[in-house]
C-alpha cells in the first residue's frame, strides 16, 4: 500500500473501508509533508516529516501471526536518550557498608541498590556497569537533616510521590518540590580523622576490652592478631601506652569514636545489622554505652536473667558515675602495666613493645557474668556506627532490608547554583544507587541514538514520520458507526512512547479518545515516557480494559549497546515496570527478542527472568527473534561484523524463512517457564498481555515480535 493512501486531506472517509496494512513500506519523499529539524542535542541529525494522516487505526493483515486485529501507530521511527548526574564528591553506599565518592567509582564495583516497588522495595547489592563524567548546570537540594546534594536538573530521586526530577526541562516530567519525602537512611556520617584523640581512644577501647573479655568470658584470652592489633601497634609509634589507657576527664567526639572502634576490635561482633559488645566488666560496658550515647546511637544492655535496659540520651548522673568509676579502673590498669614493665627490667616497654606483648598485664578487670551492649538493629544505626568509628572487619549485610521514607529526609530547599559544573553518573544493575543516604536514579543511555522497528536503512534510522493530526483522526474513527469497538494494540510496529513523543505529545489525545469511547486497548513499549500519561491510563482503566506490557529481551548491557543502542537500556525499562506496578497496573513483560547464540543461554535467561520478577511484573512471555525481510538483511550485516562465528548457525536456523524452528521455540519457552516458576512468575499466553478484549475461546498460537 502506498503512503498516499494514508497521507491525504481529511475527506470524511474511514480507514475501515480499506483495512490498511499495519506496516506498509514508507518512502520518505512524502508529498505535502512539512519537514523539520531541531537544534536541540537530543534530536541532532534527525529529520521529522509532519504529515496529516487520513486514517490511524490499521487492520493487521490476515496472514499475520499476532493475536490482535487492529493497531495504532502515530509514528514511523523512534529514538531514545536520557542523562542524569551528581557531583563527584557525593558519597555512594558500597555493598559492604562503606562509602566512596561518586567520582572514584569504577565499573565492577559492588554497591548498594534497591529492588521492588512501593512498600516492598528493599536494599540489594548491585554492580556498577558504567561510569562517566559530563558538564551540566548544577542545582543544590537540601534536606531537613542537613543533607546537601548537588545534581543536574534532570537527576531523579525517589520520593513519597515517586521518582522526581530536581528541575526538569520538560513540563511533563515530574518535578521535585519542597516538602517531598525522600527514601533512604539519611546523611552519611563523615569518617573519623586519625587524630591523637582518636588514636588514644582506640588503644584504650581495644586493650581494656581485651583485658575485660579475657578474664570474664569462658574460653580465655582471645588471639591478639589481625588488623585491629596491627593498627594499634602503628598508633603506639607516636603515643605512649600509659597515656592511651587514661580515661580523659573531658573526652572529645574523636576520642569516643576511637574508643568504640577499639572496643569493637576486642569485644565487638557484627551480624547483618546487629552490632554488639560482650564483656564481664560492667565498668567497661558503661563506658561503651556512654560513648554510644554521646555519638547519638541508642543502645541497650542485655544481662543474663534480666530484661534489656535501654540507653538513649546521656544524663548528668550517668556521666558522672561512669567517669568516677572508670577513672579508678584506669589507675589500676596503668599500675598493672607499670608493674609488668618493672618486672621485665625494660623501662621502655610501655613505649616500644607491641600491644600483643604488653596487653597481658591488664588482667585486673572485675570478673562477672558476661553482659552485652547492643546497638538498635536498623540500617541507619548500623551505617552510622561504621562510618563514625571507621571500624575494620565488619562488612555490612543489608540485603533484603526494607527501604523507608523519613520526615528527616523532607526536601527543605532546591537552589539553582547558576554554575555549570563537572558532574558524574553511573549505570547499575538495579537502575539506582544510594547517594549520601537517599535513593537515586541512574542513567543508561548517555548518547543520542535513533531507532526504528521496521527497516534496516540509514534513512529510517535518522528520519521520523509524525502523524500530527492523530488525535482528531482516531476520535473520528472511533465514532464511526461501522467501528465495532474492538481492542486496539499500540506499540506493535514502532514505540508510541519514543523520545519524539515528548515534543509532539500525540499520545495524550489518543488516550483521551480511547477513554471517552471506552475502547479497550493495550500498549507495548520500550520507552519511559509512558509514565507521563499515568493519570490518563488510570482514567481509561476505570471505563475499559487497559493492558500494559514492556519489552525486555535480555539484561546484558554489552549486547544491548551493540544491537539495540538506540533504545532505553533494559534496566530503564524494568524501572518502567516498577513504576507502572506502583500505580496499580498488572504489567506483563515480553521477553523479546531472545537472540540465538547471544541471549539464549541458561545464565542469560535466569538473569533476565530474575530482573523481571524483581521489577514487579505479573508475567513473562518469551519471544525468540523473528527476522522478516529488511530486518533480516540488516541483522545479517550486523551479525557478520560483530559475531561472524554465529553466521553459519543463523543460516541453519532461519534458512530462507523469518521464523526459528518450532523445536527451538519450544525449548526456549520451556526454559523460560522453569525460570519463571523459580522466581514466582507464570508464563501466560501472549494474548493475555496483548489482548484487552474478551477472553479468547480457543488456545492462541505462539507469536513472535521483530527485533526492529
XYZ file of C-alpha atoms in Angstrom:
708
model
C 0.000 0.000 0.000
C 1.342 3.427 -0.937
C 1.782 6.244 1.594
C -0.566 8.469 -0.374
C -3.449 6.305 0.815
C -2.746 7.399 4.387
C -1.434 10.925 3.829
C -4.310 12.983 2.495
C -6.586 15.885 3.423
C -9.499 14.905 5.623
C -12.405 13.913 3.385
C -14.623 12.157 5.892
C -13.807 8.602 4.717
C -12.804 5.970 7.201
C -9.905 3.616 7.234
C -12.303 0.797 7.941
C -13.426 0.643 4.322
C -9.863 -0.050 3.168
C -8.364 -2.104 6.043
C -4.885 -0.651 5.613
C -1.917 -2.893 6.442
C -0.339 -2.178 9.798
C 3.193 -1.827 8.474
C 3.394 -0.577 4.884
C 6.756 0.360 3.379
C 7.030 4.133 3.503
C 9.101 6.141 1.016
C 10.470 9.199 2.763
C 9.905 11.645 -0.111
C 6.474 12.354 1.337
C 4.211 14.600 -0.757
C 2.809 17.501 1.226
C 4.855 16.753 4.342
C 6.296 19.539 6.499
C 9.981 18.754 7.023
C 11.530 19.840 10.314
C 14.880 19.572 12.057
C 15.593 20.706 15.605
C 18.701 22.324 17.060
C 18.362 20.567 20.411
C 21.097 17.963 21.053
C 18.554 15.232 21.663
C 17.405 15.403 18.018
C 20.722 16.198 16.343
C 20.971 14.585 12.920
C 17.265 13.716 12.774
C 14.607 14.866 10.329
C 10.890 14.858 11.143
C 8.265 14.568 8.403
C 4.997 16.002 9.723
C 2.000 14.673 7.803
C -1.756 14.883 8.187
C -2.873 11.260 8.205
C -6.130 10.217 6.584
C -6.533 7.272 8.948
C -4.900 5.975 12.094
C -6.483 2.660 13.088
C -4.790 -0.012 10.964
C -6.073 -3.536 10.341
C -3.483 -6.271 10.733
C -3.093 -8.402 7.585
C -4.898 -11.744 7.849
C -1.701 -13.768 7.349
C -0.063 -12.165 10.392
C 0.685 -14.452 13.347
C -0.006 -11.817 16.008
C -3.131 -12.268 18.197
C -4.742 -8.885 17.571
C -6.570 -7.318 14.648
C -6.177 -3.556 14.973
C -3.256 -1.281 15.727
C -2.475 2.420 16.062
C 0.951 3.802 15.078
C 1.196 7.607 15.219
C 4.922 7.479 14.294
C 7.152 5.772 11.790
C 10.564 5.785 13.506
C 11.813 6.125 17.081
C 14.635 7.476 19.256
C 15.541 7.375 22.958
C 18.041 9.084 25.312
C 18.403 10.480 28.856
C 21.043 11.887 31.213
C 21.326 12.116 34.997
C 24.294 13.156 37.124
C 25.590 14.178 40.583
C 28.614 15.984 41.992
C 31.753 13.842 42.099
C 32.220 14.120 45.864
C 28.771 12.643 46.615
C 29.345 9.618 48.905
C 27.888 6.404 47.462
C 26.966 3.445 49.671
C 29.050 0.379 48.836
C 27.691 -3.147 49.273
C 29.870 -3.708 52.369
C 28.524 -0.625 54.173
C 31.464 1.684 53.441
C 31.174 4.768 51.233
C 33.137 6.061 48.271
C 32.915 9.339 46.313
C 30.917 9.004 43.096
C 33.873 10.234 41.022
C 36.018 7.350 42.301
C 33.626 4.514 41.424
C 34.561 2.192 38.595
C 32.722 -0.490 36.575
C 32.617 -3.726 38.548
C 32.394 -2.065 41.975
C 29.843 -3.661 44.310
C 27.446 -1.027 45.640
C 24.004 -0.960 47.264
C 20.842 -0.521 45.205
C 17.162 -1.324 45.657
C 14.578 -3.607 44.093
C 10.834 -3.963 44.331
C 8.094 -1.375 44.400
C 6.248 0.703 46.984
C 6.212 -0.850 50.424
C 8.065 -3.911 49.124
C 11.167 -2.039 47.934
C 14.276 -3.472 49.579
C 18.011 -2.902 49.567
C 20.078 -5.297 47.458
C 23.722 -5.401 46.371
C 24.308 -4.436 42.746
C 27.194 -3.740 40.395
C 28.430 -0.587 38.687
C 28.115 -1.227 34.955
C 29.393 2.078 33.587
C 30.788 5.397 34.837
C 31.185 8.736 33.095
C 31.600 12.490 33.541
C 29.806 15.416 31.932
C 29.298 19.178 32.338
C 25.839 20.421 33.325
C 24.038 23.278 35.088
C 24.010 22.382 38.778
C 21.333 22.555 41.476
C 21.651 22.042 45.227
C 18.991 20.027 47.068
C 18.937 20.472 50.856
C 17.052 18.065 53.123
C 15.685 18.561 56.626
C 18.525 16.567 58.216
C 21.106 18.856 56.619
C 21.983 16.601 53.680
C 23.096 18.619 50.648
C 23.167 17.055 47.209
C 24.488 18.815 44.099
C 22.855 17.411 40.959
C 21.814 18.255 37.433
C 18.249 19.358 36.831
C 17.285 16.073 35.171
C 18.575 13.895 38.014
C 15.881 11.908 39.812
C 15.372 10.945 43.452
C 12.810 8.531 44.897
C 10.148 10.320 46.958
C 6.776 9.553 48.502
C 5.310 10.827 45.195
C 7.509 8.574 43.044
C 10.646 9.412 41.071
C 11.085 13.200 40.815
C 13.447 15.289 38.682
C 15.356 18.019 40.516
C 14.449 20.689 37.938
C 13.034 19.062 34.790
C 13.415 20.792 31.439
C 10.184 19.309 30.080
C 6.822 20.249 31.613
C 5.532 16.674 31.541
C 8.355 15.387 33.746
C 7.504 15.106 37.471
C 9.388 17.749 39.456
C 10.878 17.556 42.938
C 9.245 20.001 45.358
C 9.882 21.364 48.830
C 8.183 19.039 51.305
C 8.657 15.841 49.296
C 9.853 12.966 51.484
C 12.822 11.084 50.108
C 13.518 7.393 50.668
C 16.714 6.201 52.303
C 18.652 6.277 55.561
C 19.746 9.894 55.646
C 23.052 11.735 55.541
C 26.156 9.569 55.852
C 28.431 10.451 58.762
C 31.887 11.797 57.982
C 34.613 9.193 58.605
C 36.906 9.810 61.599
C 40.248 11.543 61.305
C 43.133 9.684 62.924
C 43.942 12.467 65.389
C 45.840 11.822 68.648
C 42.490 11.803 70.474
C 41.096 9.145 68.117
C 44.249 7.036 68.422
C 44.251 7.304 72.196
C 40.597 6.296 72.394
C 41.233 3.397 70.015
C 44.049 1.984 72.158
C 42.025 2.439 75.320
C 38.997 0.612 73.916
C 40.996 -2.185 72.328
C 43.239 -3.006 75.297
C 40.721 -2.542 78.089
C 38.170 -4.521 76.110
C 40.644 -7.348 75.622
C 41.522 -7.405 79.309
C 37.872 -7.461 80.399
C 36.986 -10.162 77.904
C 39.877 -12.497 78.638
C 39.163 -12.567 82.405
C 35.393 -12.891 82.329
C 34.267 -14.735 79.231
C 34.617 -18.534 79.013
C 37.271 -19.561 76.538
C 40.120 -17.488 77.901
C 42.129 -14.746 76.291
C 41.365 -14.240 72.564
C 44.149 -14.273 69.986
C 45.630 -10.797 69.645
C 46.226 -10.613 65.931
C 44.678 -9.159 62.852
C 44.076 -5.670 61.510
C 42.878 -4.177 64.801
C 46.087 -5.089 66.652
C 48.319 -4.134 63.745
C 46.578 -0.785 63.747
C 47.221 -0.426 67.478
C 50.930 -1.150 67.017
C 51.070 1.613 64.431
C 49.389 4.079 66.788
C 51.853 3.207 69.586
C 54.713 4.508 67.470
C 53.550 8.023 68.352
C 51.534 7.535 71.538
C 52.741 6.089 74.901
C 50.508 3.336 76.196
C 50.160 4.774 79.680
C 48.658 7.944 78.183
C 46.295 5.995 75.990
C 44.934 3.993 78.930
C 43.858 7.018 80.941
C 40.193 7.948 80.839
C 40.093 11.593 79.669
C 38.314 13.919 82.032
C 36.578 15.566 79.069
C 36.627 13.113 76.170
C 36.288 14.658 72.717
C 33.999 13.243 69.995
C 37.155 11.979 68.294
C 38.147 10.059 71.428
C 34.676 8.485 71.669
C 34.900 7.407 68.026
C 38.288 5.835 68.559
C 37.237 4.175 71.811
C 34.269 2.472 70.164
C 36.403 1.341 67.217
C 38.950 -0.166 69.614
C 36.288 -1.698 71.848
C 34.714 -3.322 68.799
C 38.093 -4.694 67.770
C 38.374 -6.617 71.033
C 34.828 -7.298 72.230
C 32.590 -6.469 69.278
C 30.676 -8.575 66.801
C 28.739 -7.685 63.633
C 25.917 -9.847 62.284
C 23.895 -8.260 59.460
C 22.514 -5.097 61.134
C 23.455 -6.098 64.686
C 26.458 -4.531 66.455
C 27.183 -5.995 69.904
C 29.862 -5.688 72.597
C 30.249 -8.546 75.116
C 32.183 -8.272 78.385
C 32.029 -9.294 82.044
C 33.334 -5.880 83.113
C 30.309 -3.694 83.785
C 32.500 -0.627 84.123
C 33.860 -1.150 80.636
C 30.365 -1.653 79.217
C 29.235 1.514 80.977
C 31.889 3.405 79.067
C 30.749 1.758 75.809
C 27.127 2.770 76.360
C 28.216 6.281 77.332
C 30.280 6.621 74.138
C 27.391 5.352 72.004
C 25.004 7.793 73.635
C 27.401 10.709 73.143
C 27.502 9.890 69.414
C 23.707 9.655 69.145
C 23.439 5.874 68.854
C 20.707 4.309 71.024
C 21.676 1.019 72.669
C 20.575 -1.465 75.319
C 22.319 -3.771 77.777
C 21.466 -7.472 77.918
C 22.360 -9.189 81.198
C 21.588 -12.913 81.568
C 18.352 -13.322 83.507
C 17.393 -9.641 83.275
C 15.266 -7.590 80.892
C 17.231 -5.408 78.439
C 17.979 -1.928 79.745
C 17.749 0.753 77.019
C 20.222 3.609 76.817
C 19.258 6.638 74.813
C 20.307 10.132 75.822
C 23.063 10.966 78.293
C 22.255 12.211 81.809
C 24.421 14.102 84.241
C 24.183 11.337 86.820
C 25.161 8.517 84.499
C 28.019 10.514 83.033
C 29.382 11.425 86.457
C 29.122 7.907 87.773
C 30.749 6.453 84.694
C 33.585 8.948 84.901
C 34.294 8.328 88.596
C 34.330 4.574 88.371
C 36.287 4.274 85.147
C 38.950 6.705 86.280
C 39.638 4.321 89.212
C 39.888 1.417 86.774
C 42.385 3.378 84.714
C 44.712 3.764 87.715
C 44.637 0.018 88.320
C 45.285 -0.745 84.675
C 48.182 1.691 84.494
C 49.698 0.312 87.722
C 49.495 -3.202 86.315
C 51.230 -2.127 83.121
C 53.974 -0.345 85.075
C 54.494 -3.393 87.264
C 54.911 -5.528 84.173
C 57.499 -3.166 82.742
C 59.476 -3.093 86.046
C 59.417 -6.861 86.423
C 60.894 -7.359 82.989
C 63.541 -4.729 83.595
C 62.531 -2.959 80.403
C 61.901 0.678 81.208
C 60.920 1.355 77.615
C 58.440 -1.497 77.360
C 55.483 0.830 77.603
C 56.698 2.918 74.714
C 58.151 0.305 72.375
C 56.866 -3.242 72.992
C 53.971 -4.407 70.846
C 50.433 -4.285 72.190
C 50.217 -8.071 71.962
C 53.250 -8.478 74.220
C 52.149 -5.933 76.800
C 48.398 -6.350 76.995
C 48.753 -9.468 79.178
C 49.494 -7.170 82.131
C 45.942 -5.814 82.001
C 44.331 -8.738 83.824
C 42.700 -6.789 86.620
C 39.223 -6.310 85.133
C 36.397 -7.212 87.519
C 35.176 -10.776 86.971
C 31.491 -11.430 86.478
C 28.908 -12.920 84.172
C 29.301 -11.527 80.667
C 26.773 -8.932 79.523
C 26.119 -7.498 76.069
C 25.587 -3.975 74.804
C 23.662 -3.921 71.541
C 23.002 -1.014 69.178
C 19.494 -0.664 67.731
C 19.085 -3.085 64.834
C 18.310 -0.792 61.931
C 20.230 0.213 58.841
C 20.678 3.827 59.928
C 22.355 2.805 63.206
C 24.453 0.076 61.545
C 25.777 2.514 58.944
C 26.274 5.405 61.352
C 28.310 3.271 63.742
C 30.571 2.046 60.944
C 31.025 5.479 59.424
C 31.602 7.337 62.709
C 34.111 4.862 64.089
C 35.946 3.668 60.984
C 35.959 0.090 62.288
C 37.778 -2.680 60.461
C 36.463 -6.114 59.611
C 32.709 -5.544 59.916
C 31.222 -5.801 56.400
C 27.535 -4.950 56.275
C 24.873 -7.334 55.000
C 21.781 -5.204 54.379
C 20.305 -7.324 51.599
C 16.527 -7.553 51.994
C 16.201 -4.662 54.453
C 13.139 -2.540 53.661
C 13.538 0.944 52.170
C 11.744 3.642 54.139
C 10.920 7.308 53.782
C 11.507 9.748 56.629
C 10.409 13.198 57.774
C 14.073 13.965 58.324
C 14.563 13.459 54.593
C 11.984 16.050 53.583
C 13.165 18.426 50.862
C 13.859 21.790 52.502
C 15.266 23.737 49.546
C 16.096 23.422 45.832
C 18.579 26.039 44.667
C 19.833 26.792 41.165
C 23.556 27.388 41.668
C 23.876 29.260 38.391
C 27.004 27.263 37.574
C 27.919 24.607 35.045
C 29.903 22.007 36.963
C 31.600 18.681 36.237
C 29.093 16.006 37.255
C 29.266 12.217 37.288
C 26.891 9.330 36.788
C 26.878 5.543 36.810
C 24.712 2.760 35.493
C 23.932 -0.144 37.828
C 22.243 -3.494 37.792
C 19.200 -2.179 39.679
C 18.728 1.178 37.904
C 19.535 3.054 41.112
C 22.064 3.615 43.907
C 22.245 5.239 47.346
C 23.706 8.768 47.163
C 24.526 10.259 50.576
C 21.766 8.230 52.169
C 18.941 8.714 49.634
C 17.747 6.513 46.767
C 18.913 7.998 43.494
C 18.086 7.016 39.901
C 20.810 6.376 37.374
C 21.057 6.656 33.597
C 21.865 4.075 30.965
C 21.646 5.885 27.627
C 24.117 8.781 27.520
C 24.363 9.393 23.823
C 21.774 10.346 21.239
C 20.554 7.352 19.221
C 17.742 6.628 16.852
C 15.701 3.510 16.490
C 13.125 2.163 14.032
C 11.063 -1.004 14.206
C 10.577 -1.817 10.555
C 13.567 -1.115 8.359
C 17.328 -1.546 8.263
C 18.416 1.502 6.276
C 20.176 4.614 7.480
C 17.295 6.821 6.315
C 14.883 5.125 8.664
C 17.423 5.411 11.440
C 17.512 9.199 11.131
C 14.055 10.211 9.861
C 10.742 10.019 11.677
C 7.281 10.365 10.165
C 4.832 12.075 12.525
C 1.056 11.932 12.055
C 0.406 15.300 13.659
C -3.402 15.027 13.478
C -3.513 11.598 15.144
C -5.797 12.746 17.962
C -8.584 14.103 15.790
C -8.365 11.201 13.322
C -8.715 8.456 15.930
C -11.580 10.277 17.619
C -13.399 10.417 14.277
C -12.725 6.742 13.560
C -13.867 5.605 16.999
C -17.132 7.477 16.499
C -17.781 5.929 13.091
C -20.954 3.739 13.036
C -19.067 0.876 11.437
C -16.427 0.734 14.199
C -17.070 -2.308 16.405
C -15.148 -1.179 19.486
C -12.569 -3.946 19.011
C -9.403 -3.911 21.132
C -6.570 -1.776 19.733
C -2.910 -2.680 20.203
C -0.299 0.096 20.271
C 3.469 -0.225 20.109
C 3.309 -3.245 17.825
C 5.385 -1.757 14.996
C 7.054 1.304 16.464
C 7.256 2.574 20.012
C 4.495 5.113 20.583
C 6.485 6.437 23.578
C 9.628 7.263 21.703
C 11.548 10.409 22.556
C 9.836 12.446 19.822
C 6.573 11.937 21.707
C 7.932 14.301 24.335
C 7.841 17.067 21.723
C 4.744 16.158 19.692
C 2.519 14.873 22.543
C 0.263 12.731 20.355
C -0.484 10.009 22.896
C -2.465 12.114 25.423
C -5.062 12.916 22.730
C -5.144 9.294 21.575
C -5.603 8.013 25.129
C -8.287 10.606 25.875
C -10.214 9.499 22.776
C -9.966 5.821 23.751
C -11.094 6.709 27.286
C -14.045 8.779 26.087
C -15.231 5.934 23.830
C -14.455 3.274 26.464
C -12.493 1.387 23.808
C -10.204 -1.353 25.147
C -6.536 -1.037 24.246
C -3.082 -2.273 25.080
C 0.372 -0.707 24.890
C 3.707 -2.408 24.383
C 6.683 -0.094 24.903
C 10.416 0.065 25.431
C 10.192 3.748 26.325
C 9.908 5.527 29.645
C 7.658 8.377 28.503
C 4.562 6.266 29.193
C 4.942 7.329 32.823
C 3.957 10.867 31.811
C 0.450 9.640 30.952
C -0.225 7.621 34.094
C -3.272 9.687 35.036
C -4.868 9.211 31.617
C -4.149 5.496 31.802
C -5.801 5.331 35.226
C -8.882 7.165 33.910
C -9.140 4.827 30.933
C -8.789 1.772 33.154
C -11.882 2.885 35.081
C -14.091 2.521 31.994
C -12.397 -0.133 29.849
C -9.720 -2.809 29.794
C -6.160 -1.484 29.597
C -3.248 -3.843 29.036
C 0.313 -2.659 29.601
C 3.444 -4.548 28.623
C 7.125 -3.708 28.440
C 9.614 -5.397 26.138
C 12.803 -6.646 27.827
C 14.572 -9.377 25.886
C 17.745 -9.504 27.959
C 19.649 -7.557 30.601
C 23.164 -7.894 29.193
C 24.378 -4.320 28.782
C 27.079 -5.249 26.268
C 24.594 -6.917 23.944
C 22.128 -4.040 24.370
C 24.711 -1.413 23.444
C 25.639 -3.432 20.387
C 22.260 -4.432 18.965
C 19.690 -2.027 20.479
C 21.757 1.009 21.396
C 19.048 3.466 20.388
C 16.506 2.076 22.838
C 16.360 2.713 26.560
C 18.506 0.281 28.485
C 16.803 -2.918 29.679
C 17.320 -1.668 33.235
C 15.432 1.541 32.474
C 12.592 -0.466 31.004
C 12.459 -2.528 34.194
C 12.127 0.724 36.104
C 9.055 1.483 33.964
C 7.632 -1.868 35.047
C 8.211 -0.896 38.693
C 6.548 2.495 38.264
C 3.510 1.119 36.448
C 3.179 -1.600 39.065
C 3.344 1.032 41.812
C 0.469 2.799 40.051
C -1.681 -0.324 40.340
C -1.369 -1.810 36.840
C -0.598 -5.514 36.378
C 2.293 -5.274 33.938
C 3.411 -8.096 31.696
C 6.866 -8.326 30.168
C 7.555 -9.657 26.704
C 10.992 -11.234 26.883
C 11.660 -10.134 23.329
C 13.678 -10.665 21.324
C 15.680 -13.644 22.580
C 18.753 -13.782 20.328
C 20.121 -17.238 19.387
C 23.707 -17.663 20.487
C 23.730 -14.323 22.323
C 20.972 -14.176 24.933
C 19.525 -17.711 24.913
C 21.935 -19.252 27.430
C 20.667 -20.537 30.776
C 22.605 -17.782 32.539
C 21.114 -15.006 30.399
C 17.572 -16.369 30.755
C 17.949 -16.757 34.532
C 19.320 -13.230 34.979
C 16.636 -11.691 32.778
C 13.715 -13.514 34.391
C 15.064 -12.693 37.872
C 15.272 -8.993 36.995
C 11.765 -9.039 35.504
C 10.365 -10.667 38.645
C 12.192 -8.216 40.907
C 10.685 -5.310 38.948
C 7.185 -6.451 39.956
C 5.941 -7.871 36.637
C 2.999 -10.271 36.839
C 4.058 -12.413 33.880
C 6.815 -13.035 31.359
C 6.347 -14.258 27.791
C 9.399 -15.382 25.768
C 9.584 -14.258 22.141
C 12.557 -15.591 20.125
C 13.914 -13.366 17.363
C 11.783 -13.021 14.219
C 13.540 -11.679 11.128
C 11.406 -10.564 8.217
C 12.683 -9.078 5.005
C 14.581 -5.829 5.541
C 15.227 -6.565 9.191
C 16.794 -9.880 8.219
C 19.318 -8.220 5.895
C 20.154 -5.567 8.463
C 20.638 -8.136 11.220
C 22.757 -10.392 8.982
C 25.032 -7.461 8.170
C 25.397 -6.604 11.872
C 25.971 -10.236 12.858
C 28.736 -10.868 10.332
C 30.537 -7.706 11.510
C 30.274 -8.309 15.241
C 29.797 -12.079 15.683
C 30.973 -13.753 12.462
C 31.263 -17.154 14.146
C 27.466 -17.191 14.640
C 26.607 -16.578 10.979
C 26.564 -20.295 9.969
C 24.269 -21.139 12.874
C 21.813 -18.411 11.879
C 21.798 -19.628 8.258
C 20.971 -23.102 9.553
C 18.259 -21.882 11.932
C 16.451 -19.414 9.653
C 17.249 -20.678 6.153
C 15.094 -18.658 3.741
C 12.372 -18.010 6.312
C 11.678 -15.473 9.041
C 10.927 -17.739 11.992
C 13.026 -20.071 14.114
C 12.255 -23.813 14.082
C 9.368 -24.831 16.325
C 11.622 -27.185 18.289
C 13.935 -24.281 19.176
C 10.983 -22.073 20.145
C 9.544 -24.826 22.334
C 12.871 -25.358 24.077
C 13.262 -21.634 24.795
C 9.687 -21.483 26.071
C 10.261 -24.397 28.459
C 13.487 -22.914 29.860
C 11.851 -19.534 30.437
C 8.842 -21.181 32.112
C 11.105 -23.062 34.511
C 12.991 -19.870 35.386
C 9.677 -18.038 35.812
C 8.439 -20.653 38.293
C 11.643 -20.316 40.292
C 11.012 -16.581 40.605
C 7.272 -16.703 41.226
C 6.077 -15.859 37.705
C 3.853 -17.850 35.403
C 4.010 -17.715 31.636
C 0.693 -16.551 30.201
C -0.383 -16.993 26.657
C 0.681 -13.930 24.665
C -2.939 -12.886 24.239
C -3.168 -12.274 27.995
C -0.762 -9.397 27.591
C -1.710 -8.041 24.199
C -5.464 -8.605 24.068
C -7.584 -6.445 26.350
C -10.892 -7.667 24.961
C -12.952 -10.714 25.947
C -11.192 -13.934 26.793
C -10.367 -15.960 23.655
C -12.431 -19.064 23.044
C -9.569 -21.042 21.521
C -5.978 -21.584 22.540
C -3.910 -18.859 20.811
C -0.882 -19.786 18.751
C 2.577 -18.565 19.804
C 3.705 -15.416 18.041
C 6.960 -13.549 17.670
C 7.971 -9.920 17.513
C 10.582 -8.461 15.250
C 13.945 -7.296 16.510
C 13.487 -3.848 14.939
